[in-house]
PDB file of C-alpha atoms in Angstrom:
ATOM      1  CA  UNK A   1     -96.715 -96.900  14.323  1.00 49.00           C
ATOM      2  CA  UNK A   2     -92.819 -98.551  12.866  1.00 61.00           C
ATOM      3  CA  UNK A   3     -90.589 -96.033  12.059  1.00 84.00           C
ATOM      4  CA  UNK A   4     -88.278 -96.585   8.880  1.00 95.00           C
ATOM      5  CA  UNK A   5     -88.168 -94.973   5.608  1.00 97.00           C
ATOM      6  CA  UNK A   6     -93.091 -95.156   4.587  1.00 98.00           C
ATOM      7  CA  UNK A   7     -93.834 -93.714   8.901  1.00 97.00           C
ATOM      8  CA  UNK A   8     -96.663 -91.540   9.242  1.00 96.00           C
ATOM      9  CA  UNK A   9     -98.241 -92.070   4.604  1.00 98.00           C
ATOM     10  CA  UNK A  10    -100.296 -94.166   3.286  1.00 98.00           C
ATOM     11  CA  UNK A  11    -100.123 -96.473   0.446  1.00 98.00           C
ATOM     12  CA  UNK A  12    -102.770 -98.809  -1.256  1.00 98.00           C
ATOM     13  CA  UNK A  13    -102.214-102.538  -2.286  1.00 98.00           C
ATOM     14  CA  UNK A  14    -104.146-104.534  -4.551  1.00 98.00           C
ATOM     15  CA  UNK A  15    -104.826-108.303  -4.598  1.00 97.00           C
ATOM     16  CA  UNK A  16    -102.928-108.287  -1.162  1.00 97.00           C
ATOM     17  CA  UNK A  17    -104.286-111.349  -0.064  1.00 95.00           C
ATOM     18  CA  UNK A  18    -102.694-113.696  -0.948  1.00 94.00           C
ATOM     19  CA  UNK A  19     -98.794-114.409  -2.925  1.00 96.00           C
ATOM     20  CA  UNK A  20     -96.864-110.554  -3.866  1.00 97.00           C
ATOM     21  CA  UNK A  21     -99.851-109.188  -2.738  1.00 97.00           C
ATOM     22  CA  UNK A  22     -99.956-110.123   0.164  1.00 97.00           C
ATOM     23  CA  UNK A  23     -95.820-109.726   0.746  1.00 97.00           C
ATOM     24  CA  UNK A  24     -95.643-106.565  -0.532  1.00 98.00           C
ATOM     25  CA  UNK A  25     -97.993-105.455   1.814  1.00 98.00           C
ATOM     26  CA  UNK A  26     -96.160-106.181   4.314  1.00 98.00           C
ATOM     27  CA  UNK A  27     -93.477-104.752   3.434  1.00 98.00           C
ATOM     28  CA  UNK A  28     -94.713-102.079   3.506  1.00 98.00           C
ATOM     29  CA  UNK A  29     -95.906-101.325   6.777  1.00 98.00           C
ATOM     30  CA  UNK A  30     -92.605-103.080   7.594  1.00 97.00           C
ATOM     31  CA  UNK A  31     -91.165 -99.678   6.529  1.00 98.00           C
ATOM     32  CA  UNK A  32     -93.813 -97.568   8.483  1.00 97.00           C
ATOM     33  CA  UNK A  33     -96.945 -97.633   6.760  1.00 98.00           C
ATOM     34  CA  UNK A  34    -100.165 -97.984   7.028  1.00 98.00           C
ATOM     35  CA  UNK A  35    -101.293-100.286   4.953  1.00 98.00           C
ATOM     36  CA  UNK A  36    -104.637 -99.940   2.556  1.00 98.00           C
ATOM     37  CA  UNK A  37    -105.346-103.318   1.138  1.00 98.00           C
ATOM     38  CA  UNK A  38    -107.893-104.268  -0.696  1.00 98.00           C
ATOM     39  CA  UNK A  39    -108.875-108.101  -1.915  1.00 97.00           C
ATOM     40  CA  UNK A  40    -112.071-109.908  -2.380  1.00 94.00           C
ATOM     41  CA  UNK A  41    -111.832-112.115   0.038  1.00 94.00           C
ATOM     42  CA  UNK A  42    -112.592-110.760   4.216  1.00 95.00           C
ATOM     43  CA  UNK A  43    -111.372-113.407   6.057  1.00 96.00           C
ATOM     44  CA  UNK A  44    -107.850-112.959   4.374  1.00 96.00           C
ATOM     45  CA  UNK A  45    -107.484-109.742   4.155  1.00 98.00           C
ATOM     46  CA  UNK A  46    -108.685-109.730   8.321  1.00 98.00           C
ATOM     47  CA  UNK A  47    -105.586-112.605   8.493  1.00 97.00           C
ATOM     48  CA  UNK A  48    -103.420-109.824   7.198  1.00 98.00           C
ATOM     49  CA  UNK A  49    -104.075-107.217   9.675  1.00 98.00           C
ATOM     50  CA  UNK A  50    -103.044-109.589  11.921  1.00 97.00           C
ATOM     51  CA  UNK A  51     -99.797-110.117  10.989  1.00 96.00           C
ATOM     52  CA  UNK A  52     -99.581-105.860  10.050  1.00 97.00           C
ATOM     53  CA  UNK A  53    -100.365-105.170  13.097  1.00 97.00           C
ATOM     54  CA  UNK A  54     -97.678-108.133  14.723  1.00 95.00           C
ATOM     55  CA  UNK A  55     -95.170-105.662  12.686  1.00 92.00           C
ATOM     56  CA  UNK A  56     -96.458-103.145  14.768  1.00 94.00           C
ATOM     57  CA  UNK A  57     -98.421-100.672  11.605  1.00 96.00           C
ATOM     58  CA  UNK A  58    -102.323-100.844  10.961  1.00 97.00           C
ATOM     59  CA  UNK A  59    -104.454-101.936   8.263  1.00 98.00           C
ATOM     60  CA  UNK A  60    -107.429-100.033   6.579  1.00 98.00           C
ATOM     61  CA  UNK A  61    -109.283-103.083   5.045  1.00 98.00           C
ATOM     62  CA  UNK A  62    -111.458-102.901   1.793  1.00 98.00           C
ATOM     63  CA  UNK A  63    -112.139-105.511   1.005  1.00 98.00           C
ATOM     64  CA  UNK A  64    -113.598-105.357  -2.980  1.00 97.00           C
ATOM     65  CA  UNK A  65    -114.269-107.045  -6.691  1.00 96.00           C
ATOM     66  CA  UNK A  66    -111.946-106.058  -8.853  1.00 97.00           C
ATOM     67  CA  UNK A  67    -114.591-106.404 -11.305  1.00 97.00           C
ATOM     68  CA  UNK A  68    -116.654-103.330  -9.550  1.00 97.00           C
ATOM     69  CA  UNK A  69    -116.123-100.488 -11.257  1.00 97.00           C
ATOM     70  CA  UNK A  70    -118.316 -98.145  -9.122  1.00 97.00           C
ATOM     71  CA  UNK A  71    -116.373 -99.452  -6.450  1.00 98.00           C
ATOM     72  CA  UNK A  72    -113.002 -98.560  -7.319  1.00 98.00           C
ATOM     73  CA  UNK A  73    -114.409 -94.403  -8.108  1.00 97.00           C
ATOM     74  CA  UNK A  74    -116.045 -94.805  -4.665  1.00 98.00           C
ATOM     75  CA  UNK A  75    -112.679 -95.617  -3.070  1.00 98.00           C
ATOM     76  CA  UNK A  76    -110.975 -92.709  -3.504  1.00 97.00           C
ATOM     77  CA  UNK A  77    -113.342 -89.945  -2.377  1.00 97.00           C
ATOM     78  CA  UNK A  78    -113.688 -92.220   0.736  1.00 98.00           C
ATOM     79  CA  UNK A  79    -109.740 -92.130   1.072  1.00 98.00           C
ATOM     80  CA  UNK A  80    -109.527 -88.272   0.419  1.00 98.00           C
ATOM     81  CA  UNK A  81    -112.722 -88.035   3.718  1.00 98.00           C
ATOM     82  CA  UNK A  82    -110.020 -89.801   5.591  1.00 98.00           C
ATOM     83  CA  UNK A  83    -106.521 -89.720   4.521  1.00 98.00           C
ATOM     84  CA  UNK A  84    -106.997 -86.467   2.677  1.00 98.00           C
ATOM     85  CA  UNK A  85    -104.029 -88.230   0.151  1.00 98.00           C
ATOM     86  CA  UNK A  86    -102.695 -91.170  -0.967  1.00 98.00           C
ATOM     87  CA  UNK A  87     -98.561 -92.158  -0.838  1.00 98.00           C
ATOM     88  CA  UNK A  88     -98.000 -94.828  -2.764  1.00 98.00           C
ATOM     89  CA  UNK A  89    -100.436 -97.620  -4.655  1.00 98.00           C
ATOM     90  CA  UNK A  90     -99.519-100.185  -6.084  1.00 98.00           C
ATOM     91  CA  UNK A  91    -101.855-102.283  -8.835  1.00 98.00           C
ATOM     92  CA  UNK A  92    -100.108-105.770  -8.392  1.00 97.00           C
ATOM     93  CA  UNK A  93    -104.556-107.758  -8.619  1.00 96.00           C
ATOM     94  CA  UNK A  94    -104.665-109.501 -11.543  1.00 95.00           C
ATOM     95  CA  UNK A  95    -105.602-113.191 -12.505  1.00 96.00           C
ATOM     96  CA  UNK A  96    -103.689-115.871 -15.507  1.00 95.00           C
ATOM     97  CA  UNK A  97    -106.923-116.175 -17.431  1.00 95.00           C
ATOM     98  CA  UNK A  98    -107.842-118.705 -19.430  1.00 96.00           C
ATOM     99  CA  UNK A  99    -104.765-120.430 -21.464  1.00 95.00           C
ATOM    100  CA  UNK A 100    -106.719-121.412 -24.782  1.00 95.00           C
ATOM    101  CA  UNK A 101    -106.310-120.874 -28.455  1.00 97.00           C
ATOM    102  CA  UNK A 102    -107.565-117.821 -28.938  1.00 97.00           C
ATOM    103  CA  UNK A 103    -110.217-118.732 -31.145  1.00 98.00           C
ATOM    104  CA  UNK A 104    -111.211-121.048 -28.548  1.00 98.00           C
ATOM    105  CA  UNK A 105    -111.707-118.313 -25.938  1.00 98.00           C
ATOM    106  CA  UNK A 106    -115.038-117.793 -23.863  1.00 97.00           C
ATOM    107  CA  UNK A 107    -116.155-114.499 -24.196  1.00 98.00           C
ATOM    108  CA  UNK A 108    -117.238-114.191 -20.495  1.00 98.00           C
ATOM    109  CA  UNK A 109    -113.445-115.207 -19.429  1.00 97.00           C
ATOM    110  CA  UNK A 110    -111.727-112.881 -21.666  1.00 98.00           C
ATOM    111  CA  UNK A 111    -113.736-109.796 -20.836  1.00 98.00           C
ATOM    112  CA  UNK A 112    -113.521-110.411 -17.118  1.00 97.00           C
ATOM    113  CA  UNK A 113    -109.602-110.755 -18.305  1.00 98.00           C
ATOM    114  CA  UNK A 114    -108.963-107.228 -18.736  1.00 98.00           C
ATOM    115  CA  UNK A 115    -111.801-105.545 -16.873  1.00 98.00           C
ATOM    116  CA  UNK A 116    -109.533-107.533 -13.242  1.00 97.00           C
ATOM    117  CA  UNK A 117    -105.990-106.942 -15.540  1.00 97.00           C
ATOM    118  CA  UNK A 118    -106.322-103.798 -16.808  1.00 98.00           C
ATOM    119  CA  UNK A 119    -110.071-101.659 -16.407  1.00 98.00           C
ATOM    120  CA  UNK A 120    -109.474-102.129 -13.479  1.00 98.00           C
ATOM    121  CA  UNK A 121    -105.949-100.439 -13.084  1.00 98.00           C
ATOM    122  CA  UNK A 122    -107.150 -97.315 -15.520  1.00 98.00           C
ATOM    123  CA  UNK A 123    -110.135 -96.814 -12.692  1.00 98.00           C
ATOM    124  CA  UNK A 124    -108.245 -97.266 -10.236  1.00 98.00           C
ATOM    125  CA  UNK A 125    -105.642 -94.618 -11.194  1.00 98.00           C
ATOM    126  CA  UNK A 126    -109.450 -92.079 -11.988  1.00 98.00           C
ATOM    127  CA  UNK A 127    -109.990 -93.271  -8.632  1.00 98.00           C
ATOM    128  CA  UNK A 128    -106.455 -91.968  -6.517  1.00 98.00           C
ATOM    129  CA  UNK A 129    -104.855 -89.521  -9.340  1.00 97.00           C
ATOM    130  CA  UNK A 130    -105.767 -86.709  -7.326  1.00 97.00           C
ATOM    131  CA  UNK A 131    -105.036 -88.470  -3.695  1.00 98.00           C
ATOM    132  CA  UNK A 132    -101.113 -88.759  -4.896  1.00 98.00           C
ATOM    133  CA  UNK A 133    -100.598 -85.169  -6.456  1.00 97.00           C
ATOM    134  CA  UNK A 134    -101.460 -84.289  -3.217  1.00 97.00           C
ATOM    135  CA  UNK A 135     -98.629 -86.022  -2.038  1.00 97.00           C
ATOM    136  CA  UNK A 136     -95.544 -84.737  -1.376  1.00 97.00           C
ATOM    137  CA  UNK A 137     -93.494 -88.051  -2.864  1.00 97.00           C
ATOM    138  CA  UNK A 138     -96.067 -89.861  -4.687  1.00 98.00           C
ATOM    139  CA  UNK A 139     -95.197 -93.077  -5.577  1.00 98.00           C
ATOM    140  CA  UNK A 140     -97.257 -95.762  -8.339  1.00 98.00           C
ATOM    141  CA  UNK A 141     -95.885 -99.098  -8.902  1.00 98.00           C
ATOM    142  CA  UNK A 142     -97.882-101.611 -11.634  1.00 98.00           C
ATOM    143  CA  UNK A 143     -97.430-104.902 -11.499  1.00 97.00           C
ATOM    144  CA  UNK A 144     -96.058-106.392 -15.320  1.00 96.00           C
ATOM    145  CA  UNK A 145     -95.129-109.600 -16.464  1.00 94.00           C
ATOM    146  CA  UNK A 146     -91.979-111.197 -18.862  1.00 90.00           C
ATOM    147  CA  UNK A 147     -95.286-112.786 -20.705  1.00 88.00           C
ATOM    148  CA  UNK A 148     -95.942-108.691 -22.092  1.00 90.00           C
ATOM    149  CA  UNK A 149     -92.529-109.101 -24.431  1.00 90.00           C
ATOM    150  CA  UNK A 150     -92.940-112.868 -25.204  1.00 89.00           C
ATOM    151  CA  UNK A 151     -95.330-114.123 -28.242  1.00 91.00           C
ATOM    152  CA  UNK A 152     -96.477-117.610 -26.099  1.00 93.00           C
ATOM    153  CA  UNK A 153     -99.081-119.172 -27.844  1.00 95.00           C
ATOM    154  CA  UNK A 154    -101.442-120.088 -24.816  1.00 95.00           C
ATOM    155  CA  UNK A 155    -101.194-117.189 -23.414  1.00 92.00           C
ATOM    156  CA  UNK A 156    -102.785-114.586 -24.473  1.00 95.00           C
ATOM    157  CA  UNK A 157    -105.389-112.974 -22.854  1.00 96.00           C
ATOM    158  CA  UNK A 158    -102.914-112.200 -19.940  1.00 95.00           C
ATOM    159  CA  UNK A 159    -100.028-111.584 -22.590  1.00 96.00           C
ATOM    160  CA  UNK A 160    -102.190-108.611 -23.617  1.00 97.00           C
ATOM    161  CA  UNK A 161    -103.554-107.004 -20.312  1.00 97.00           C
ATOM    162  CA  UNK A 162     -99.945-107.126 -19.885  1.00 96.00           C
ATOM    163  CA  UNK A 163     -98.376-105.087 -22.900  1.00 96.00           C
ATOM    164  CA  UNK A 164    -101.568-102.771 -21.563  1.00 97.00           C
ATOM    165  CA  UNK A 165    -100.706-102.481 -18.299  1.00 98.00           C
ATOM    166  CA  UNK A 166     -97.524-101.840 -19.664  1.00 97.00           C
ATOM    167  CA  UNK A 167     -98.403 -98.211 -21.970  1.00 97.00           C
ATOM    168  CA  UNK A 168    -101.317 -97.564 -19.422  1.00 98.00           C
ATOM    169  CA  UNK A 169     -98.126 -97.534 -16.750  1.00 98.00           C
ATOM    170  CA  UNK A 170     -95.771 -95.423 -18.974  1.00 97.00           C
ATOM    171  CA  UNK A 171     -98.174 -92.893 -20.261  1.00 97.00           C
ATOM    172  CA  UNK A 172     -99.769 -91.792 -16.704  1.00 98.00           C
ATOM    173  CA  UNK A 173     -95.335 -91.418 -16.353  1.00 97.00           C
ATOM    174  CA  UNK A 174     -96.304 -88.876 -19.416  1.00 96.00           C
ATOM    175  CA  UNK A 175     -98.838 -87.464 -18.459  1.00 96.00           C
ATOM    176  CA  UNK A 176     -97.355 -86.458 -14.769  1.00 96.00           C
ATOM    177  CA  UNK A 177     -93.573 -86.489 -15.716  1.00 94.00           C
ATOM    178  CA  UNK A 178     -93.477 -82.249 -14.472  1.00 89.00           C
ATOM    179  CA  UNK A 179     -94.956 -82.769 -11.457  1.00 80.00           C
ATOM    180  CA  UNK A 180     -91.825 -83.613  -8.992  1.00 82.00           C
ATOM    181  CA  UNK A 181     -94.041 -85.318  -6.811  1.00 94.00           C
ATOM    182  CA  UNK A 182     -95.353 -88.155  -7.943  1.00 97.00           C
ATOM    183  CA  UNK A 183     -93.775 -91.047 -10.647  1.00 98.00           C
ATOM    184  CA  UNK A 184     -94.874 -93.685 -12.112  1.00 98.00           C
ATOM    185  CA  UNK A 185     -92.995 -97.096 -12.375  1.00 98.00           C
ATOM    186  CA  UNK A 186     -93.561-101.542 -13.913  1.00 98.00           C
ATOM    187  CA  UNK A 187     -92.479-103.741 -11.945  1.00 97.00           C
ATOM    188  CA  UNK A 188     -91.770-107.691 -13.720  1.00 96.00           C
ATOM    189  CA  UNK A 189     -91.389-109.872 -10.867  1.00 95.00           C
ATOM    190  CA  UNK A 190     -90.396-113.355 -13.288  1.00 84.00           C
ATOM    191  CA  UNK A 191     -91.293-116.809 -11.873  1.00 78.00           C
ATOM    192  CA  UNK A 192     -91.921-116.673  -8.243  1.00 81.00           C
ATOM    193  CA  UNK A 193     -93.604-118.531  -5.171  1.00 86.00           C
ATOM    194  CA  UNK A 194     -97.304-117.783  -6.125  1.00 81.00           C
ATOM    195  CA  UNK A 195    -100.619-119.903  -6.494  1.00 82.00           C
ATOM    196  CA  UNK A 196    -100.917-118.153 -10.061  1.00 80.00           C
ATOM    197  CA  UNK A 197     -97.129-119.987 -10.765  1.00 83.00           C
ATOM    198  CA  UNK A 198     -98.438-123.372  -9.546  1.00 83.00           C
ATOM    199  CA  UNK A 199    -101.520-123.034 -11.864  1.00 86.00           C
ATOM    200  CA  UNK A 200     -99.880-121.762 -15.169  1.00 79.00           C
ATOM    201  CA  UNK A 201     -96.650-123.979 -14.454  1.00 81.00           C
ATOM    202  CA  UNK A 202     -97.846-127.069 -12.384  1.00 88.00           C
ATOM    203  CA  UNK A 203     -95.319-129.768 -12.796  1.00 84.00           C
ATOM    204  CA  UNK A 204     -92.719-126.939 -11.316  1.00 85.00           C
ATOM    205  CA  UNK A 205     -90.774-127.661  -8.237  1.00 86.00           C
ATOM    206  CA  UNK A 206     -92.023-123.366  -6.414  1.00 85.00           C
ATOM    207  CA  UNK A 207     -88.906-124.669  -3.774  1.00 87.00           C
ATOM    208  CA  UNK A 208     -86.552-123.419  -7.070  1.00 84.00           C
ATOM    209  CA  UNK A 209     -88.436-119.914  -7.577  1.00 80.00           C
ATOM    210  CA  UNK A 210     -88.225-116.488  -5.139  1.00 83.00           C
ATOM    211  CA  UNK A 211     -90.538-116.626  -2.387  1.00 91.00           C
ATOM    212  CA  UNK A 212     -92.401-113.593  -2.424  1.00 92.00           C
ATOM    213  CA  UNK A 213     -91.216-111.570   0.296  1.00 95.00           C
ATOM    214  CA  UNK A 214     -87.902-111.410  -1.952  1.00 95.00           C
ATOM    215  CA  UNK A 215     -89.764-109.959  -4.577  1.00 96.00           C
ATOM    216  CA  UNK A 216     -92.017-107.656  -2.182  1.00 97.00           C
ATOM    217  CA  UNK A 217     -88.675-106.147  -1.004  1.00 97.00           C
ATOM    218  CA  UNK A 218     -87.787-104.851  -4.446  1.00 97.00           C
ATOM    219  CA  UNK A 219     -91.407-103.524  -5.069  1.00 98.00           C
ATOM    220  CA  UNK A 220     -90.944-101.447  -1.890  1.00 98.00           C
ATOM    221  CA  UNK A 221     -87.895-100.250  -2.638  1.00 98.00           C
ATOM    222  CA  UNK A 222     -89.419 -98.288  -6.083  1.00 98.00           C
ATOM    223  CA  UNK A 223     -92.154 -96.660  -2.899  1.00 98.00           C
ATOM    224  CA  UNK A 224     -89.646 -95.286  -1.682  1.00 98.00           C
ATOM    225  CA  UNK A 225     -89.594 -91.946  -1.266  1.00 98.00           C
ATOM    226  CA  UNK A 226     -86.437 -91.256  -2.354  1.00 97.00           C
ATOM    227  CA  UNK A 227     -86.541 -93.260  -5.518  1.00 97.00           C
ATOM    228  CA  UNK A 228     -87.075 -90.280  -7.878  1.00 95.00           C
ATOM    229  CA  UNK A 229     -87.280 -92.053 -11.339  1.00 95.00           C
ATOM    230  CA  UNK A 230     -90.540 -92.363 -13.429  1.00 97.00           C
ATOM    231  CA  UNK A 231     -91.481 -94.227 -16.322  1.00 96.00           C
ATOM    232  CA  UNK A 232     -89.686 -97.591 -16.038  1.00 97.00           C
ATOM    233  CA  UNK A 233     -89.718-100.849 -15.807  1.00 97.00           C
ATOM    234  CA  UNK A 234     -87.309-103.064 -13.073  1.00 97.00           C
ATOM    235  CA  UNK A 235     -87.183-106.893 -14.094  1.00 96.00           C
ATOM    236  CA  UNK A 236     -86.011-108.806 -11.341  1.00 96.00           C
ATOM    237  CA  UNK A 237     -85.287-111.372 -13.042  1.00 95.00           C
ATOM    238  CA  UNK A 238     -82.203-109.368 -13.423  1.00 94.00           C
ATOM    239  CA  UNK A 239     -82.272-107.020 -10.855  1.00 95.00           C
ATOM    240  CA  UNK A 240     -81.940-103.894 -13.550  1.00 96.00           C
ATOM    241  CA  UNK A 241     -84.292-101.553 -15.145  1.00 96.00           C
ATOM    242  CA  UNK A 242     -84.597-101.832 -18.862  1.00 92.00           C
ATOM    243  CA  UNK A 243     -85.202-100.185 -21.748  1.00 87.00           C
ATOM    244  CA  UNK A 244     -88.022 -99.200 -24.040  1.00 88.00           C
ATOM    245  CA  UNK A 245     -87.149 -99.358 -27.352  1.00 81.00           C
ATOM    246  CA  UNK A 246     -88.943 -99.172 -30.804  1.00 76.00           C
ATOM    247  CA  UNK A 247     -88.891-101.747 -33.151  1.00 76.00           C
ATOM    248  CA  UNK A 248     -85.834-102.511 -35.625  1.00 71.00           C
TER     249      UNK A 248
END
């Protein structure tokens, strides 16, 4: 096992097969964590496993579609039987959803976007909260977006889910703020060189954007036992925490 600030710890990452999730899984592994990688594609998970092993760490691969709520529910018990606790949870997985006027969105596409981006994160909280409480330094990071703070045409489903994810994480943080061992925070990666970004902005030059590996290092910092903040939103483009303000 690699030495590092997360040596001997267990870290779960959703959407771990590509983009920010993959880079975060590798960053956690390089910091010494055993990575529990969640993804839909077994082949991509196996490729990630090879890289984690090359980094000197180990992984548990969990092929799982986040629309499988029962599968998420079962995961907590399986992890408890195998590891006895969880130290890090990074809720990264998400879909862009339909970029369509609200009145024209297909109900199934709406429901699928909310299921993957929002409901799955809530089910992970239900499944993993007891395990994170058993850690000496449980850390949870849910991925948000600037779309949660800007009303832009055609971004409705994605933006709605990110607004909700922010309140989900802040509520969880408020419910656990008296636990010295569990910290819950949000992370806004901003424009990043990912497949989702290219889909949303097909004419953009990806080379002008920071790579996922750079973003992952900032997420890693929020996962360390030494990080003591909770209920905060880190805005990566500005390299600072943002304050939540009431409407004026």
